[in-house]
XYZ file of C-alpha atoms in Angstrom:
615
model
C 0.376 -0.119 -0.783
C 1.561 3.653 -1.076
C 1.586 6.059 1.725
C -0.701 9.432 1.716
C 1.385 11.133 3.493
C 3.834 13.498 1.523
C 5.954 16.759 1.771
C 4.740 20.157 0.321
C 6.326 21.620 -2.085
C 8.034 24.849 -1.071
C 5.673 27.211 -3.612
C 2.418 25.395 -2.078
C 3.910 25.564 1.303
C 4.688 29.234 0.924
C 0.857 30.473 -0.346
C -0.322 28.078 2.710
C 1.497 30.509 4.749
C 0.246 33.615 3.288
C -3.028 32.585 4.264
C -2.122 33.691 7.618
C 0.589 36.922 7.226
C -1.191 38.417 3.729
C -5.085 38.905 4.381
C -5.466 41.926 2.194
C -3.279 44.515 0.543
C -3.436 46.065 3.985
C -1.085 43.258 6.130
C 1.287 43.389 3.202
C 1.537 47.300 3.850
C 2.101 46.485 7.612
C 4.731 44.569 6.908
C 6.970 46.318 4.524
C 6.572 49.512 6.793
C 7.578 47.479 10.307
C 10.758 46.273 7.933
C 11.309 50.033 7.030
C 11.384 50.851 10.631
C 13.680 47.890 11.947
C 16.209 49.570 9.002
C 16.935 52.557 10.851
C 14.745 54.596 7.944
C 14.159 58.233 8.971
C 11.765 58.614 6.445
C 9.878 56.337 4.880
C 6.834 56.505 1.628
C 4.061 54.047 0.759
C 2.294 54.648 -2.529
C -0.220 52.496 -4.203
C -2.340 51.986 -6.777
C -6.272 50.647 -6.989
C -5.794 50.366 -3.228
C -2.480 48.356 -2.951
C -4.264 45.190 -5.836
C -1.984 46.935 -8.508
C 0.712 48.219 -6.885
C 2.506 48.489 -3.145
C 5.799 50.277 -2.368
C 7.684 51.516 0.143
C 10.688 53.360 0.010
C 13.269 54.040 2.681
C 16.619 55.342 3.544
C 17.566 52.571 6.058
C 20.483 50.564 6.196
C 19.322 48.290 3.048
C 20.917 45.059 2.443
C 24.133 43.200 1.402
C 23.296 40.953 -2.140
C 23.721 37.954 0.526
C 20.566 39.475 2.399
C 18.460 40.388 -0.256
C 18.743 37.159 -1.514
C 18.386 34.997 1.962
C 15.455 37.371 2.913
C 12.799 35.301 0.419
C 13.565 32.183 2.212
C 11.487 30.873 4.687
C 12.540 31.534 8.282
C 15.313 33.011 7.419
C 15.176 36.141 9.519
C 17.765 38.674 11.665
C 16.330 38.946 14.725
C 15.800 35.861 16.586
C 19.309 33.091 16.733
C 17.048 31.011 19.510
C 13.852 30.421 21.114
C 14.758 32.511 24.480
C 15.183 35.344 22.056
C 11.037 35.656 21.183
C 10.950 36.527 25.216
C 13.623 39.874 24.599
C 12.505 41.120 20.810
C 13.175 44.692 20.124
C 12.074 44.979 16.278
C 9.088 44.577 14.432
C 9.455 41.743 11.743
C 11.079 38.383 13.702
C 9.811 35.071 12.288
C 11.058 35.505 8.122
C 7.582 34.759 7.186
C 6.082 37.633 6.053
C 8.601 38.306 2.793
C 8.503 34.649 1.545
C 4.871 34.765 1.618
C 4.560 37.382 -0.686
C 6.929 36.365 -2.679
C 4.613 33.628 -3.174
C 1.829 35.125 -4.179
C 2.995 38.330 -6.034
C 4.880 40.051 -8.287
C 7.768 40.933 -5.874
C 10.721 43.753 -7.127
C 13.643 45.050 -4.652
C 15.962 47.487 -4.861
C 18.541 48.062 -2.224
C 21.591 49.542 -1.349
C 24.161 49.860 1.574
C 25.490 53.116 2.632
C 29.505 51.691 2.142
C 28.253 50.485 -1.189
C 28.928 51.862 -4.597
C 26.418 49.595 -6.366
C 23.577 47.887 -4.848
C 21.345 44.379 -5.973
C 17.813 44.520 -7.829
C 16.324 41.348 -7.666
C 12.874 40.555 -9.708
C 10.258 36.989 -8.819
C 7.325 36.292 -9.652
C 5.587 33.729 -7.670
C 8.230 32.252 -5.727
C 10.479 31.896 -8.682
C 13.117 34.315 -8.891
C 13.295 35.936 -13.033
C 16.582 38.405 -12.211
C 19.153 39.583 -10.098
C 21.913 42.108 -11.020
C 23.659 44.490 -9.595
C 22.641 48.256 -10.189
C 23.226 52.185 -9.456
C 20.726 52.729 -6.757
C 20.332 55.481 -3.941
C 21.137 54.069 -0.090
C 17.937 52.693 1.681
C 15.896 50.141 0.222
C 12.386 49.786 -2.128
C 10.358 47.649 -2.159
C 7.677 46.954 -4.878
C 4.784 44.037 -4.502
C 2.800 43.910 -8.270
C -0.445 42.279 -8.961
C -1.395 41.052 -5.400
C -2.843 37.593 -5.764
C -2.218 36.901 -9.001
C -1.889 33.424 -8.869
C -4.567 32.739 -6.557
C -8.238 34.199 -8.404
C -10.594 32.922 -5.366
C -8.446 35.396 -2.558
C -8.446 38.068 -5.076
C -12.314 37.751 -5.247
C -12.613 38.426 -1.624
C -11.007 41.251 -1.553
C -13.529 44.934 -1.107
C -13.900 47.419 -3.108
C -11.427 50.017 -2.972
C -12.315 52.629 -1.238
C -12.728 49.588 1.801
C -9.530 48.495 0.971
C -7.778 51.436 1.407
C -9.656 52.633 4.547
C -7.286 49.222 5.912
C -3.873 50.726 4.048
C -5.041 53.733 6.300
C -5.452 52.153 8.962
C -2.108 50.638 8.837
C -0.309 53.580 7.877
C -1.967 55.428 10.988
C -0.842 52.671 13.550
C 2.629 52.490 12.452
C 3.206 56.394 12.122
C 1.493 57.087 15.311
C 3.761 54.606 17.292
C 7.550 56.487 15.839
C 6.777 60.011 15.695
C 9.978 60.177 14.912
C 9.771 59.419 11.443
C 8.494 60.863 8.477
C 5.988 59.393 7.099
C 4.359 59.916 3.016
C 1.311 58.360 1.565
C 0.073 58.798 -1.804
C -2.599 57.005 -3.490
C -2.880 56.558 -7.268
C -0.828 59.932 -7.489
C -2.488 62.055 -4.652
C -0.491 63.216 -2.050
C -3.265 61.525 1.292
C -0.285 61.972 4.515
C 2.442 63.868 4.935
C 3.564 63.273 7.778
C 6.823 65.102 9.508
C 9.031 64.230 12.505
C 7.241 65.626 15.688
C 6.310 64.609 19.027
C 3.680 62.409 19.841
C 1.070 65.031 20.335
C 1.907 66.786 17.127
C 1.370 63.084 15.088
C -1.768 62.934 16.315
C -3.014 66.761 15.423
C -1.190 66.051 12.566
C -3.479 61.982 11.407
C -6.406 63.301 12.352
C -6.273 67.053 11.991
C -9.631 68.535 12.812
C -10.080 70.054 16.617
C -7.818 66.482 17.850
C -5.768 69.292 20.103
C -8.472 70.533 22.405
C -9.854 67.015 22.458
C -6.363 65.630 23.969
C -5.367 65.396 27.861
C -1.923 64.444 28.785
C -1.255 61.660 30.716
C 1.705 60.047 32.046
C 2.488 57.020 34.848
C 5.787 55.456 35.421
C 5.840 52.299 38.160
C 8.383 49.300 37.991
C 6.409 47.388 35.526
C 5.167 49.995 33.456
C 4.850 53.292 31.716
C 2.745 54.710 30.744
C 2.070 57.797 28.740
C 0.053 59.274 25.864
C -2.849 61.498 25.971
C -6.839 60.759 26.721
C -10.163 62.479 25.146
C -12.549 65.194 26.920
C -15.946 63.181 27.671
C -17.876 65.758 25.697
C -15.969 64.734 21.981
C -16.746 60.663 23.013
C -17.873 59.005 19.382
C -20.197 56.873 19.077
C -17.791 54.209 17.545
C -14.396 53.200 18.371
C -12.416 54.759 15.331
C -9.722 56.647 17.229
C -8.801 54.625 19.972
C -5.295 53.225 20.055
C -3.038 50.659 22.818
C 1.115 50.337 22.015
C 3.061 48.436 23.971
C 6.750 49.019 23.627
C 6.041 50.759 19.637
C 3.972 48.104 18.614
C -0.076 48.198 17.854
C -1.985 45.786 19.562
C -5.918 45.136 20.606
C -6.758 44.818 23.962
C -10.554 44.416 25.037
C -8.870 44.300 28.646
C -6.884 47.182 28.579
C -10.289 49.146 27.100
C -11.919 47.562 29.623
C -9.917 49.887 32.368
C -10.225 52.579 30.210
C -13.951 52.757 30.361
C -13.861 52.141 33.856
C -11.775 54.692 34.568
C -14.560 57.195 32.571
C -17.416 55.831 34.259
C -20.428 58.367 35.203
C -18.794 60.768 32.744
C -20.274 59.493 29.358
C -23.499 58.920 27.766
C -24.785 55.588 27.775
C -23.542 53.503 23.622
C -20.378 56.596 22.993
C -16.863 56.182 23.035
C -13.955 57.889 24.299
C -11.076 58.566 22.069
C -6.928 57.525 23.885
C -3.817 57.033 22.747
C -1.774 55.787 24.888
C 1.792 54.003 24.807
C 3.154 51.484 26.941
C 6.602 50.528 28.039
C 7.065 47.088 29.841
C 9.636 45.109 30.492
C 10.226 43.085 26.773
C 10.641 39.500 29.036
C 7.258 40.221 30.735
C 5.041 39.861 27.693
C 4.644 37.167 24.682
C 4.187 38.651 20.681
C 4.006 34.822 19.015
C 0.273 34.498 20.289
C -1.000 35.750 16.828
C -0.143 35.914 13.330
C -0.470 39.641 13.089
C 1.503 40.112 16.281
C -1.647 42.342 16.910
C -2.135 40.222 20.498
C -0.349 40.327 23.531
C 0.366 38.054 26.516
C 1.065 40.063 29.791
C 2.309 38.484 33.095
C 0.759 40.534 35.421
C -2.652 41.721 33.520
C -3.631 42.325 36.971
C -1.344 45.263 38.051
C -1.624 46.922 34.748
C -5.391 47.105 34.665
C -4.655 48.638 38.193
C -2.764 51.179 37.028
C -3.770 51.931 34.047
C -7.118 53.083 35.489
C -5.881 54.575 38.313
C -3.365 56.842 35.949
C -6.305 57.928 33.697
C -8.374 58.620 36.540
C -6.027 60.771 37.830
C -5.536 62.637 34.423
C -9.425 63.383 33.854
C -9.032 64.722 37.619
C -5.532 66.712 37.273
C -7.384 68.592 34.341
C -10.611 69.199 36.096
C -12.336 66.875 33.630
C -13.438 64.397 35.978
C -15.250 65.930 39.347
C -13.251 64.715 43.221
C -14.068 64.980 46.137
C -12.353 68.077 47.940
C -14.578 70.141 49.247
C -12.176 72.459 50.740
C -10.616 73.326 47.478
C -11.203 76.542 45.595
C -10.819 75.991 42.194
C -10.661 79.713 41.565
C -7.004 79.739 43.500
C -5.444 76.642 41.176
C -2.820 77.656 38.943
C -4.029 77.367 34.976
C -2.047 74.289 33.266
C -0.173 77.265 30.802
C 1.577 79.036 33.615
C 1.750 76.311 36.011
C 5.466 76.189 34.602
C 6.437 79.780 34.768
C 7.660 81.816 37.525
C 5.870 84.615 38.663
C 6.531 88.278 37.364
C 7.119 90.617 40.252
C 4.851 94.028 40.688
C 6.670 97.317 39.860
C 6.197 100.023 42.233
C 5.813 103.273 41.429
C 6.548 105.914 44.244
C 5.413 109.879 44.435
C 8.589 111.765 45.431
C 7.101 115.092 45.604
C 3.998 113.975 47.882
C 3.307 115.773 51.364
C 0.828 114.127 53.217
C 0.177 117.360 55.453
C -0.383 119.747 52.720
C -3.154 120.565 52.161
C -5.225 118.978 49.019
C -6.308 121.238 45.766
C -9.835 120.378 44.571
C -9.602 121.253 40.494
C -11.988 120.930 38.216
C -9.679 118.344 36.629
C -9.159 115.816 39.910
C -7.545 115.408 42.964
C -4.172 115.735 44.172
C -3.632 111.610 43.670
C -4.929 111.612 40.278
C -8.537 110.858 40.592
C -11.328 113.149 38.906
C -13.745 113.893 41.619
C -17.167 113.036 41.442
C -19.497 115.655 40.283
C -21.989 116.711 42.112
C -25.516 116.510 42.633
C -27.877 118.455 40.935
C -28.712 121.725 42.577
C -32.602 122.295 40.931
C -33.464 118.936 41.141
C -37.427 120.596 42.066
C -37.177 122.035 38.633
C -37.495 118.291 36.739
C -41.248 118.099 38.086
C -42.247 121.447 36.914
C -45.190 121.265 34.861
C -46.511 117.927 36.220
C -50.647 117.456 37.960
C -50.316 117.439 41.603
C -53.143 114.903 41.921
C -51.580 112.657 38.638
C -53.538 109.665 38.067
C -52.994 107.181 35.714
C -55.276 106.535 33.191
C -57.341 102.720 33.030
C -54.860 100.707 31.070
C -56.228 97.924 28.572
C -53.998 94.811 27.426
C -54.601 92.423 24.704
C -55.889 89.218 25.766
C -54.166 86.472 24.088
C -54.509 82.360 24.992
C -52.346 80.277 25.597
C -52.452 76.980 23.798
C -50.687 73.694 24.395
C -51.639 72.457 20.864
C -52.597 73.879 17.525
C -56.276 72.910 17.429
C -59.185 73.979 19.790
C -60.136 72.136 22.953
C -63.864 71.784 21.099
C -62.048 70.277 17.771
C -59.897 67.839 20.245
C -63.044 66.944 21.959
C -65.365 66.603 18.743
C -62.466 63.750 17.228
C -63.091 60.499 19.390
C -59.935 59.308 20.578
C -58.755 56.073 18.041
C -55.211 55.922 19.999
C -53.100 55.534 23.270
C -49.379 55.183 24.436
C -48.348 52.441 26.492
C -45.446 53.310 28.525
C -44.032 56.014 25.828
C -43.180 52.583 23.654
C -46.391 51.136 21.902
C -49.523 52.520 20.176
C -52.279 50.858 20.622
C -55.192 51.147 17.464
C -58.578 49.688 17.715
C -59.615 47.827 14.186
C -62.716 45.225 13.475
C -61.255 42.613 14.517
C -59.535 43.299 17.763
C -56.121 45.944 18.273
C -53.020 46.638 16.748
C -50.303 47.540 19.444
C -47.428 49.034 17.089
C -43.526 49.675 18.367
C -43.332 53.513 17.720
C -39.150 53.218 16.924
C -39.468 50.813 14.964
C -42.772 52.089 12.507
C -40.829 55.442 12.799
C -37.781 54.027 11.145
C -39.736 52.470 8.185
C -41.327 55.600 7.159
C -38.464 57.825 7.360
C -36.627 55.426 5.612
C -38.908 54.549 2.882
C -39.324 59.225 2.517
C -35.140 58.931 2.436
C -35.211 56.108 0.197
C -37.851 57.656 -2.982
C -35.975 61.424 -1.794
C -32.335 59.659 -3.099
C -33.935 57.475 -5.719
C -35.808 60.587 -7.547
C -33.614 63.491 -6.770
C -36.519 65.571 -5.479
C -35.702 66.212 -2.151
C -36.397 69.421 -0.365
C -34.127 71.230 1.882
C -33.975 74.282 4.193
C -31.760 76.846 3.784
C -29.295 77.864 7.501
C -28.995 81.013 8.560
C -25.355 80.804 9.262
C -23.084 77.348 7.621
C -22.485 74.941 10.035
C -18.563 73.695 9.989
C -18.647 70.277 11.158
C -14.892 68.670 12.081
C -13.851 64.650 11.215
C -10.777 62.690 10.451
C -9.364 61.540 7.370
C -11.009 58.219 7.096
C -14.211 60.029 8.126
C -13.834 62.636 5.592
C -13.244 60.076 2.784
C -16.815 58.629 3.443
C -18.348 61.870 3.492
C -16.753 62.515 0.057
C -17.885 59.464 -1.142
C -21.586 59.686 0.200
C -21.349 63.784 -1.368
C -23.986 63.043 -4.036
C -26.038 60.552 -2.187
C -26.151 63.058 0.486
C -27.123 65.674 -1.569
C -30.142 63.619 -2.676
C -31.766 63.965 0.835
C -31.334 67.554 0.786
C -27.691 68.506 2.240
C -26.201 71.403 0.762
C -22.240 71.412 0.605
C -20.942 74.738 0.374
C -16.846 73.258 1.400
C -15.081 69.799 1.875
C -11.807 70.086 3.039
C -9.051 68.290 4.362
C -10.521 68.352 7.980
C -13.849 69.812 8.061
C -17.320 70.410 5.812
C -19.308 73.144 5.702
C -23.132 72.642 5.239
C -25.641 75.610 4.491
C -28.676 73.587 4.056
C -30.217 70.089 5.176
C -33.476 68.292 4.277
C -36.459 69.901 5.664
C -36.730 66.528 8.503
C -33.894 67.060 9.941
C -32.652 70.605 12.257
C -29.594 71.672 12.614
C -28.536 70.260 16.003
C -29.652 66.551 14.670
C -27.220 66.628 11.531
C -23.714 66.063 13.700
C -26.201 63.478 14.911
C -26.783 62.175 11.645
C -23.718 62.124 9.601
C -21.982 60.633 12.983
C -24.160 57.933 13.208
C -24.056 57.366 9.274
C -19.831 57.466 9.006
C -20.168 54.695 12.299
C -22.533 52.588 10.379
C -20.741 52.943 7.249
C -16.954 52.666 8.205
C -16.438 49.030 7.578
C -17.494 48.720 4.492
C -19.130 51.174 2.274
C -21.275 49.299 -0.751
C -20.173 48.690 -4.278
C -23.540 49.503 -6.111
C -25.156 52.818 -6.049
C -28.361 51.238 -4.445
C -27.296 49.470 -2.356
C -25.149 52.249 -0.735
C -28.329 55.030 -0.963
C -30.286 51.590 1.135
C -27.485 51.913 3.749
C -28.347 55.710 3.996
C -31.595 55.724 4.136
C -31.348 52.855 6.860
C -29.163 55.015 8.854
C -30.561 58.513 9.079
C -34.115 56.688 9.536
C -32.350 54.947 12.843
C -30.314 58.435 13.826
C -33.871 60.097 13.395
C -36.822 57.809 14.474
C -38.325 58.218 17.816
C -37.273 57.038 20.909
C -38.543 54.576 22.943
C -39.866 56.886 26.037
C -40.906 59.333 23.552
C -44.507 61.143 24.682
C -46.585 61.053 21.380
C -50.087 63.507 21.205
C -52.888 62.044 19.964
C -52.411 63.497 16.050
C -48.760 62.215 16.355
C -50.045 58.907 17.222
C -53.062 58.893 14.248
C -50.496 60.481 11.611
C -47.965 58.092 12.414
C -50.751 54.613 11.935
C -51.852 56.153 8.759
C -48.250 56.828 7.379
C -46.757 53.223 8.147
C -49.911 51.649 6.528
C -49.476 54.176 3.795
C -46.059 52.262 3.391
C -45.188 50.165 0.614
C -43.536 47.382 3.330
C -45.262 48.336 6.301
C -44.762 44.740 8.408
C -41.594 45.308 9.158
C -38.555 47.558 9.851
C -36.075 48.210 7.795
C -33.880 45.831 9.417
C -36.780 43.515 9.893
C -38.003 43.705 12.700
C -41.831 43.621 13.398
C -43.743 46.763 13.308
C -46.798 45.929 14.939
C -48.656 42.692 15.782
C -51.961 42.518 15.878
C -54.625 41.090 19.248
C -57.669 39.666 17.866
C -61.192 39.273 19.776
C -60.879 35.763 20.042
C -57.621 35.923 21.647
C -58.540 38.183 23.855
C -61.692 35.756 25.189
C -58.864 33.411 25.353
C -57.152 35.164 27.625
C -60.105 35.887 30.020
C -61.557 31.690 29.724
C -58.749 30.591 31.681
């Protein structure tokens, strides 16, 4: 009987390994940027075409590679970072397993150009699907240029699973931002399809955060700093009033490596307890430094998860440091009844020395000299008060001795709480009732209807918005003063993509800048105060996926706006509002379910009620 177990060829093994390392173009971006950082580069350029599907190129001015290293770096498990297994617990670099370049070369066309500073000529290597096509010396600048073209060209099934260019570009921007935030001492540049998206010069942490997220990020940040034997923390947390519904601006860095940790996130959220409304998420940029032997970063292929030796201690320190920072800058209340906030030194003046006041002495002053009263002022330079009017009685000359005011008449004004008079309301019999500010009960011939007011309103608004978007006949109301809203780079990219559809609903945009949008008109159904809520909810709903087809995009927008503007559970509705909602619901094309496929009403027949009483 022949054996059925066989060794896989190297190119097949590399393709299988690529499935763990390279999931999308953003994975290639992450690996190449980390290699450039490990090479000691101070200037890194990232160039992408068609969201990385056609080209991902990283150019750095690092130390480069020799001819032998340039060839060996594409072999499996070839690395310069570790020599023995114990080195895995004392890592000071990014990549260390030696799988990334071999996996990338197995599923793409790769071109490597590199030269060391002391060498006159560099090395130029071309690889297609793990096959070396060419290797020759070339005249090259110092550093390394790594180009990855036609990703997944030999695995069509993997390529078909890639999302639209907008979504894949957003994943690339996310990886770029994570690396750039961790290394503010490096100049990063990002180009996509020939246009510059980011240009981040060398700066401090605060300036790097502001350069990436722009807008009013600077005024949202509260500094945090704590140093202990097992953990050092520095960075910034956001003020509670700037919290959002999405978790887009939350970053943990451990030893300059971006990680995801729900446990540490819970520590930060517990520090905000009592400061945030339900459903809101604060922003934070926290840089943690721990001894390398106390963590294990080799537990996940993407190295975004880390195992700590003592998580409980880290939790306590992070929570207390965050709470202390919020209290120190008067963001959170403190229980100090003897403290007078008026006597606190402002933050901008804490490190400044007090200015000594100057004293001016009048050497000619004689306290025994009689004070000269002049019209212009006294001897001390103060103007004298004006004397009282001596003939004040003359002001009342000509008035009647017995002054009696005439009878005064006021126009009566009836104040009503509704647009309808009392006798009109009495004429109309009550046909609907509201229960617990959540359900609307309406009698019908066979029994009664019980309507969920929030879901019913979502269905009504959804069909209205969808009709306005598709027919392009939405009416707008002009704002007296244009409304300026600030968003991050990722959020602005989504808004630019959705601008035509938003204009169809009634929005009027005066300008879309790099970090802000100016709105001069809004749909009739939206008030000015609701505009930020609607747009933030829309961006949050479409953060992960923007549909390719125009109809799917319109459908997603209509659902998001209907969810934001629908009446919530706990809202009191008048009888007229209840009747209008019932009539509008049954005028919809699909009135039985909400836009999210949940029932809007149920029917209770008289027979059902009789059965309840027959028990």
